[in-house]
XYZ file of C-alpha atoms in Angstrom:
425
model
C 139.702 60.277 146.315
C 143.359 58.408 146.083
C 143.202 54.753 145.603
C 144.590 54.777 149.479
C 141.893 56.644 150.391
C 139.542 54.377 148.212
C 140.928 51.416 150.095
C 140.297 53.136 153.240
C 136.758 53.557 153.193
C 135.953 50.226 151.734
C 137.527 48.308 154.690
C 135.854 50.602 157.410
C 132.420 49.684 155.583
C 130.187 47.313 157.538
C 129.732 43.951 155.792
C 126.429 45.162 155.188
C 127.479 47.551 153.046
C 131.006 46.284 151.882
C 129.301 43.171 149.803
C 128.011 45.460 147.231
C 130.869 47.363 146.556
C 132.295 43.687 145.655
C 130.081 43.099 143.485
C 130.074 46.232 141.856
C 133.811 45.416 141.213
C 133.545 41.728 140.026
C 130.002 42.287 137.983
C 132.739 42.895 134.672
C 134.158 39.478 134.954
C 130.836 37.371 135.895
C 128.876 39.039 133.323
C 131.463 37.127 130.771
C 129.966 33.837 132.270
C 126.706 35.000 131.072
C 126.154 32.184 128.310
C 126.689 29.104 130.792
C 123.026 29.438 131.877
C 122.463 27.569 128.538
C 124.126 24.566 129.978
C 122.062 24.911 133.549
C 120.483 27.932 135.469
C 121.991 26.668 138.429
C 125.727 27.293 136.904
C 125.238 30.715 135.837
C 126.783 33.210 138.180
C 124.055 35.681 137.059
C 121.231 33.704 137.798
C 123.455 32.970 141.291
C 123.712 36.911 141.964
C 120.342 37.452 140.757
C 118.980 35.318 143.682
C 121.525 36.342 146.307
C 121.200 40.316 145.419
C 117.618 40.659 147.479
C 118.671 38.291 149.821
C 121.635 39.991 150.974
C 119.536 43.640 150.511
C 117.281 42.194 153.098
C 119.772 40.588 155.265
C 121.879 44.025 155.229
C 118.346 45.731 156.582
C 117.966 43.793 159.628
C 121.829 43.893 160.352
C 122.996 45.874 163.667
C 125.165 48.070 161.452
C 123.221 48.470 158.954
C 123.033 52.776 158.362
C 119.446 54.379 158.511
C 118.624 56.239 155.325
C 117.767 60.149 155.750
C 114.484 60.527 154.363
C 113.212 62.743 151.611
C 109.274 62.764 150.917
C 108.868 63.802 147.704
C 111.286 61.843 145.858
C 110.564 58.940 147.682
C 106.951 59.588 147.308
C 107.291 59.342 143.694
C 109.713 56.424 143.233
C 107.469 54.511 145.929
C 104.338 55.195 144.220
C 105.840 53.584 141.371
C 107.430 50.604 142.848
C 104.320 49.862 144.344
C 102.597 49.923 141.008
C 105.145 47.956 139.802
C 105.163 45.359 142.616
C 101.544 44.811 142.438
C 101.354 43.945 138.660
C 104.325 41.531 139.188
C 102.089 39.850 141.985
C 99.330 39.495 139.749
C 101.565 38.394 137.253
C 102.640 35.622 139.077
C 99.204 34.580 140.166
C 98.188 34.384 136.516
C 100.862 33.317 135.138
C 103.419 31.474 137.610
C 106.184 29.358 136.722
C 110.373 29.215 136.789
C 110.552 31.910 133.604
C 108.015 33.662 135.529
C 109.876 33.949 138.641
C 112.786 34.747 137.100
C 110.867 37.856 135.656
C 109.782 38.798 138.507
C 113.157 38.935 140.132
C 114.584 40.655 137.270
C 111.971 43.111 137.302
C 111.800 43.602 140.910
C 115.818 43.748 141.611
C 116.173 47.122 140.555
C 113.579 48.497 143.120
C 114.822 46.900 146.167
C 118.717 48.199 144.999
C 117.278 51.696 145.077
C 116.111 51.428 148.632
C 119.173 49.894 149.830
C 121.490 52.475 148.440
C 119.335 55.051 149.238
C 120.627 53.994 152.858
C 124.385 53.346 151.497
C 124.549 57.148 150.300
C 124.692 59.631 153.320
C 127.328 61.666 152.053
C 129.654 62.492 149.537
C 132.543 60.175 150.713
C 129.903 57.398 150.415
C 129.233 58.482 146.722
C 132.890 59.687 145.860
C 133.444 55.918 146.673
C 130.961 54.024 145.534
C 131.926 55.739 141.693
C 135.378 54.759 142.165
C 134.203 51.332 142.501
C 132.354 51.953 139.305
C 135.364 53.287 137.544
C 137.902 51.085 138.395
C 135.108 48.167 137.202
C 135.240 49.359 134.364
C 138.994 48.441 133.603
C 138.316 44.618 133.294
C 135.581 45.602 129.597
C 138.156 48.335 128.922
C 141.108 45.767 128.989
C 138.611 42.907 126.935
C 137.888 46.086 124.459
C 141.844 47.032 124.002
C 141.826 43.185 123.529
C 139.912 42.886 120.309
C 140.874 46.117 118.536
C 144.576 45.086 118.823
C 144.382 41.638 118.351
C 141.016 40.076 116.665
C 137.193 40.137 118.050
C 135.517 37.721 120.435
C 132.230 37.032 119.608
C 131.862 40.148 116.795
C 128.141 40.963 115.489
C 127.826 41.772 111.758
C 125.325 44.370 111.140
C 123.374 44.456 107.602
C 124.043 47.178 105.390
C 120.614 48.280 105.755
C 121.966 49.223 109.948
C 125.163 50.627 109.002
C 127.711 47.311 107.424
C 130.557 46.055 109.011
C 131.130 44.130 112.349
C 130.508 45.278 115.810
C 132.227 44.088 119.123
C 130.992 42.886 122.211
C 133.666 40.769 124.054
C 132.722 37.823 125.841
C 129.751 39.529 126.698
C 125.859 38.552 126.292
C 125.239 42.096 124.177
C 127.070 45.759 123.056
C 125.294 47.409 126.083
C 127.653 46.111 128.823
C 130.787 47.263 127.058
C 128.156 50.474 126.494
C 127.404 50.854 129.718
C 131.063 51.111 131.309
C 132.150 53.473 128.383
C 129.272 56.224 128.929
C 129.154 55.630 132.917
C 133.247 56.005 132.739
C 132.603 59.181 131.141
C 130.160 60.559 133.072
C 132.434 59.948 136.235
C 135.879 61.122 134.743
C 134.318 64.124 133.547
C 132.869 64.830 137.361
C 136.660 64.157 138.677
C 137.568 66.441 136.379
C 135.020 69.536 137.490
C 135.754 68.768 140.971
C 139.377 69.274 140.251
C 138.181 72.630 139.025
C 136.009 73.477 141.738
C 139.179 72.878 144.495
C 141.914 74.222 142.023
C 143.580 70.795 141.781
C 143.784 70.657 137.873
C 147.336 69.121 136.790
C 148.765 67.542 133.825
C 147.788 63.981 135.584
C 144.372 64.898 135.840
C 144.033 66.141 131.927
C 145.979 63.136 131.282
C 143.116 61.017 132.334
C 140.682 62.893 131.144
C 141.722 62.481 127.603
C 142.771 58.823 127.831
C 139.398 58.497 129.009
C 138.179 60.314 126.252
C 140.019 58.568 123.777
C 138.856 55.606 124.819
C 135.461 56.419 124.848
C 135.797 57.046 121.444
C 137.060 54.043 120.209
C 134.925 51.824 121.921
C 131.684 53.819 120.415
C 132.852 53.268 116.849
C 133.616 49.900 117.955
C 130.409 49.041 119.131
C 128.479 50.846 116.904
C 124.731 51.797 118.866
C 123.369 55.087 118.269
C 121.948 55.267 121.861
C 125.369 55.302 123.194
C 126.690 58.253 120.499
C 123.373 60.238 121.474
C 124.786 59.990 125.609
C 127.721 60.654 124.625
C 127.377 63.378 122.853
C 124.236 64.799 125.461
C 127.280 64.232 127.852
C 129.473 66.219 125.855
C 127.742 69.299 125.572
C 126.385 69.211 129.098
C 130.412 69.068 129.930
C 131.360 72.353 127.578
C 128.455 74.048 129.367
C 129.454 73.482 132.802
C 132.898 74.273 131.496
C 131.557 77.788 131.020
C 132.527 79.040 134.558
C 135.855 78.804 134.940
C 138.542 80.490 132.859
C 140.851 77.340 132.063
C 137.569 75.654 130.812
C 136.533 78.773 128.100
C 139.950 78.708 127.104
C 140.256 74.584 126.344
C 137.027 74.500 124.495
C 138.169 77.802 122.483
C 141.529 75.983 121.723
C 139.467 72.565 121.054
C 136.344 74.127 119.337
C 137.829 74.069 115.784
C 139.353 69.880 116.239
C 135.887 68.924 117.816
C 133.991 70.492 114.911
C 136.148 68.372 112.335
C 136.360 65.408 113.999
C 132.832 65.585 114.506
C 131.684 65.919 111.338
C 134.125 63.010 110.162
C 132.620 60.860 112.885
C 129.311 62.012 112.091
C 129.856 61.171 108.104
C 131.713 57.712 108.667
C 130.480 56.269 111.722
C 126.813 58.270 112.869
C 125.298 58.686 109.676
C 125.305 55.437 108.664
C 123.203 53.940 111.949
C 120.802 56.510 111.511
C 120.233 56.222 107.487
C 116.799 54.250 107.975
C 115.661 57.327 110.240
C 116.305 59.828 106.963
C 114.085 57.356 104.794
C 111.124 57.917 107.779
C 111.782 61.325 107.782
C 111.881 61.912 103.789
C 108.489 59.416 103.807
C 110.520 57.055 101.613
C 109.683 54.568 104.593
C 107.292 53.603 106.509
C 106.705 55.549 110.192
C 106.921 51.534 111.691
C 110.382 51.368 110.702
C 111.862 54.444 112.774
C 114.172 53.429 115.800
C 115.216 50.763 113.740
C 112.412 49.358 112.961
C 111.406 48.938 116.606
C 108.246 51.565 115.978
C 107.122 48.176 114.402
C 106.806 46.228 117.405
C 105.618 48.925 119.969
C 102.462 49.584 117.422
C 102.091 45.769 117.178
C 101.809 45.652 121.364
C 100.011 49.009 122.079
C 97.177 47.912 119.433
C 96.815 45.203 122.093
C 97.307 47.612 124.387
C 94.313 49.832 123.971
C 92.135 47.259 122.086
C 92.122 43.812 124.176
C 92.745 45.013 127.792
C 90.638 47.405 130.156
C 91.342 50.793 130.994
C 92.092 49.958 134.259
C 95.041 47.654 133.112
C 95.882 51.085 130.448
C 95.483 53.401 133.987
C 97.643 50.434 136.333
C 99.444 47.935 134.769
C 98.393 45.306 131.631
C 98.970 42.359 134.615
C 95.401 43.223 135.772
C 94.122 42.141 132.364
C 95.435 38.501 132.491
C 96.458 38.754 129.133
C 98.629 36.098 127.784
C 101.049 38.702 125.728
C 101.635 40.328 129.267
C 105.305 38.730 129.688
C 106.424 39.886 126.532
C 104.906 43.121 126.967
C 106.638 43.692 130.023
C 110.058 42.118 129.032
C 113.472 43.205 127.929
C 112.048 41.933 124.074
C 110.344 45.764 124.006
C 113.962 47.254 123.498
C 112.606 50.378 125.313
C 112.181 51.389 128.953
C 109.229 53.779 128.534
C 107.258 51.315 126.463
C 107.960 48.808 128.936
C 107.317 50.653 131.800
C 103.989 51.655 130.500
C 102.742 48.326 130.134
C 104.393 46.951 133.496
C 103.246 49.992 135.430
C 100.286 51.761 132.983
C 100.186 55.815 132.429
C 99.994 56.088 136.164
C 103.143 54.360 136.922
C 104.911 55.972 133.852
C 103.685 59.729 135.388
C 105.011 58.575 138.789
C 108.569 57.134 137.687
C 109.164 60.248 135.155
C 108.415 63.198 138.679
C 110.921 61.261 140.248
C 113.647 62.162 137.836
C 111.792 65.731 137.165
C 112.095 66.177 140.858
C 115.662 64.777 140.914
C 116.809 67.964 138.558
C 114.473 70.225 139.539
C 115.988 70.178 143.502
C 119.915 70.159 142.596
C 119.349 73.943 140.427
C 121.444 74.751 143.579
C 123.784 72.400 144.239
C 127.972 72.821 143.581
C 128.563 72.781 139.450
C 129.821 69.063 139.836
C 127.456 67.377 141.487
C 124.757 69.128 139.492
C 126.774 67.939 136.349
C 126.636 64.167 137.547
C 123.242 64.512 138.215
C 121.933 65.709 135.624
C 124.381 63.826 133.318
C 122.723 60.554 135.041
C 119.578 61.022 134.883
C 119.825 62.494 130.689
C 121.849 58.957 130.135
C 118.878 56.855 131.766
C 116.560 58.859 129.873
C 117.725 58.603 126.439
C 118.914 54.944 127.029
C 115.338 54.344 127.877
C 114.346 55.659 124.491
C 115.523 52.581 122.545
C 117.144 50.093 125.244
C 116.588 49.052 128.529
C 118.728 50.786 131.245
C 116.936 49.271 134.500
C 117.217 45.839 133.053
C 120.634 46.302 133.252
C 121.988 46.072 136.876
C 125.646 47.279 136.122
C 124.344 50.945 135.153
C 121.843 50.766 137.763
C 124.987 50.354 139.991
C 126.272 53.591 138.468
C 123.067 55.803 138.263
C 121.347 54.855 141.436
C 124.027 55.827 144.055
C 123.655 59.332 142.239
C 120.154 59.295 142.630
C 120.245 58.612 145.981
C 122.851 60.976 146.673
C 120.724 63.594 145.115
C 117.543 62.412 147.099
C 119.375 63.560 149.828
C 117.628 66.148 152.056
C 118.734 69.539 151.046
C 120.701 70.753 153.753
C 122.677 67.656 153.697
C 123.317 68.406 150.154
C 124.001 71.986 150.753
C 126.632 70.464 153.735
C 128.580 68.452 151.784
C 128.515 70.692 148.661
């Protein structure tokens, strides 16, 4: 899709629709007034879209022009089953526990579930995704322009890690953390690499398009040594080799990664020595047993025994089966917070093993019902939902609305019945 085109489609989208394709393209610069909520909630534009984003879901709803979503049972079986989970502990939470940072939670917690149903309405077609990526992608110029910033001139706000993590300094703009400068270089990726196989796929591939590809690329690059979180390197390099493999089927592809193979294998290694190795030293000393198992994933292994003890010893097995907010416990808000620095432990406790087996068959059924689908779109999809995953091993993903505004539309688009899927393949 042209930038014309681009423009195109966003002005013949309803309001109802057109509002979050805004805020998908101004999220970059308001996430920079992140730290003003120390001053006052009330300033903080995040705290301002974090009220007005399910109000303006639910206004879009009852709108006139508002597009009916084409239903799929099984994938919205399994993400419903879990929402409702989710939305039931957060009720109880509240009941127990209620209060402004409570609320807040709840919002927080909630926002990424009522997103999901709204785009799953946004996303009848491929135009509708095509565009709602683009959005995504040319977002992503404002942390790309703040990155170029600070390895040219100086860094913003840098973050010096101890030797024991790796040494040296770490950037992350004007930004609250490394993940949203993260999240725009492996969601960039992911959808420059999909240009780039549909190029393929219609015979469009020109020096233009392998232009951006490796700027892109280069990029990329840069800003992972720059930030310096292994999650990110393991995406990128899961998004990598998923690339080379779809690569596979068409000539020009076999013959780029022949020509590239040997400069990807030294590089690599380089990387792996200089910049890698060094965030993952503390995993060696697990490995070898010259550390503790509580200080793999950074030590984090720490904190999840410290909360599942709890866990399993001072709440019921209903609140293990459904949710720890059925226990009343007073560690629940922490439990269930960002503070776990990992979706699946998180979820766990916010939704129990029920919830957990409920949110992981929707992205089993996700890849299980694209096997058939045109080699790009299966790429993005699967490239999505192996980003969310492995993000959730040590970070946070859904608490992060930017890369929920990058993953979901996919996930929607691949909730899609199939012979709409087949249609616009």
């Amino acid at each position: 899709m042209t930038y014309k085109n681009w423009k195109t489609w966003l002005q013949c989208l309803p309001l109802s629709l057109k509002w979050f394709v805004i805020l998908i393209l101004i999220r970059p610069i308001v996430d920079i007034f992140y730290f003003l909520k120390e001053i006052s909630p009330f300033l903080s534009p995040l705290y301002i879209i974090g009220i007005l984003t399910p109000l303006l879901i639910f206004l879009s709803l009852v709108s006139r022009g508002f597009p009916k979503k084409y239903k799929s049972f099984v994938s919205d079986f399994n993400y419903g089953a879990w929402s409702t989970i989710v939305i039931f502990n957060l009720i109880i939470l509240f009941a127990f526990q209620g209060g402004f940072g409570v609320i807040s939670d709840v919002l927080r917690y909630c926002t990424p579930i009522f997103l999901f149903y709204y785009i799953r309405h946004f996303i009848r077609s491929k135009a509708d995704l095509i565009g709602v990526l683009q959005s995504f992608y040319y977002s992503a110029f404002i942390p790309t322009g703040i990155l170029l910033y600070e390895l040219i001139f100086e860094p913003i706000n840098p973050e010096y890690l101890s030797e024991s993590r790796g040494g040296g300094a770490r950037v992350q703009g004007a930004y609250a953390d490394i993940m949203n400068y993260a999240i725009y270089i492996t969601g960039a990726f992911l959808i420059r690499c999909y240009f780039f196989l549909r190029s393929v796929r219609f015979k469009q591939v020109n020096t233009k398009v392998l232009i951006n590809l490796g700027i892109v690329m280069v990029i990329c690059f840069v800003g992972l040594i720059s930030i310096k979180q292994t999650s990110s390197w393991a995406v990128i390099i899961f998004l990598i080799v998923l690339f080379l493999a779809f690569n596979l089927n068409n000539k020009k592809g076999v013959v780029s990664i022949l020509l590239l193979l040997p400069i990807f294998i030294i590089v690599g290694q380089l990387v792996f020595k200089s910049k890698i190795e060094p965030l993952i030293e503390k995993e060696y000393s697990v490995i070898e047993g010259d550390a503790g198992i509580e200080r793999s994933f950074n030590g984090r292994m720490t904190r999840w025994v410290k909360y599942f003890n709890i866990w399993f010893e001072e709440m019921p097995i209903s609140s293990n089966a459904f949710g720890s907010a059925l226990s009343g416990h007073e560690k629940v808000p922490v439990m269930i917070s960002g503070g776990m620095h990992s979706d699946f432990v998180r979820i766990i406790f916010l939704s129990g093993v029920l919830g957990l087996v409920f949110y992981l068959m929707f992205f089993f059924n996700l890849a299980n019902r694209v096997k058939r689908v045109p080699v790009p779109e299966r790429f993005l999809i699967w490239g999505a939902i192996g980003s969310v995953l492995l993000y959730s091993i040590s970070t946070t993903p859904l608490l992060y609305t930017p890369l929920i505004y990058c993953v979901y539309p996919i996930f929607a688009y691949a909730a899609l019945p199939k012979p709409l899927l087949k249609k616009y393949g």
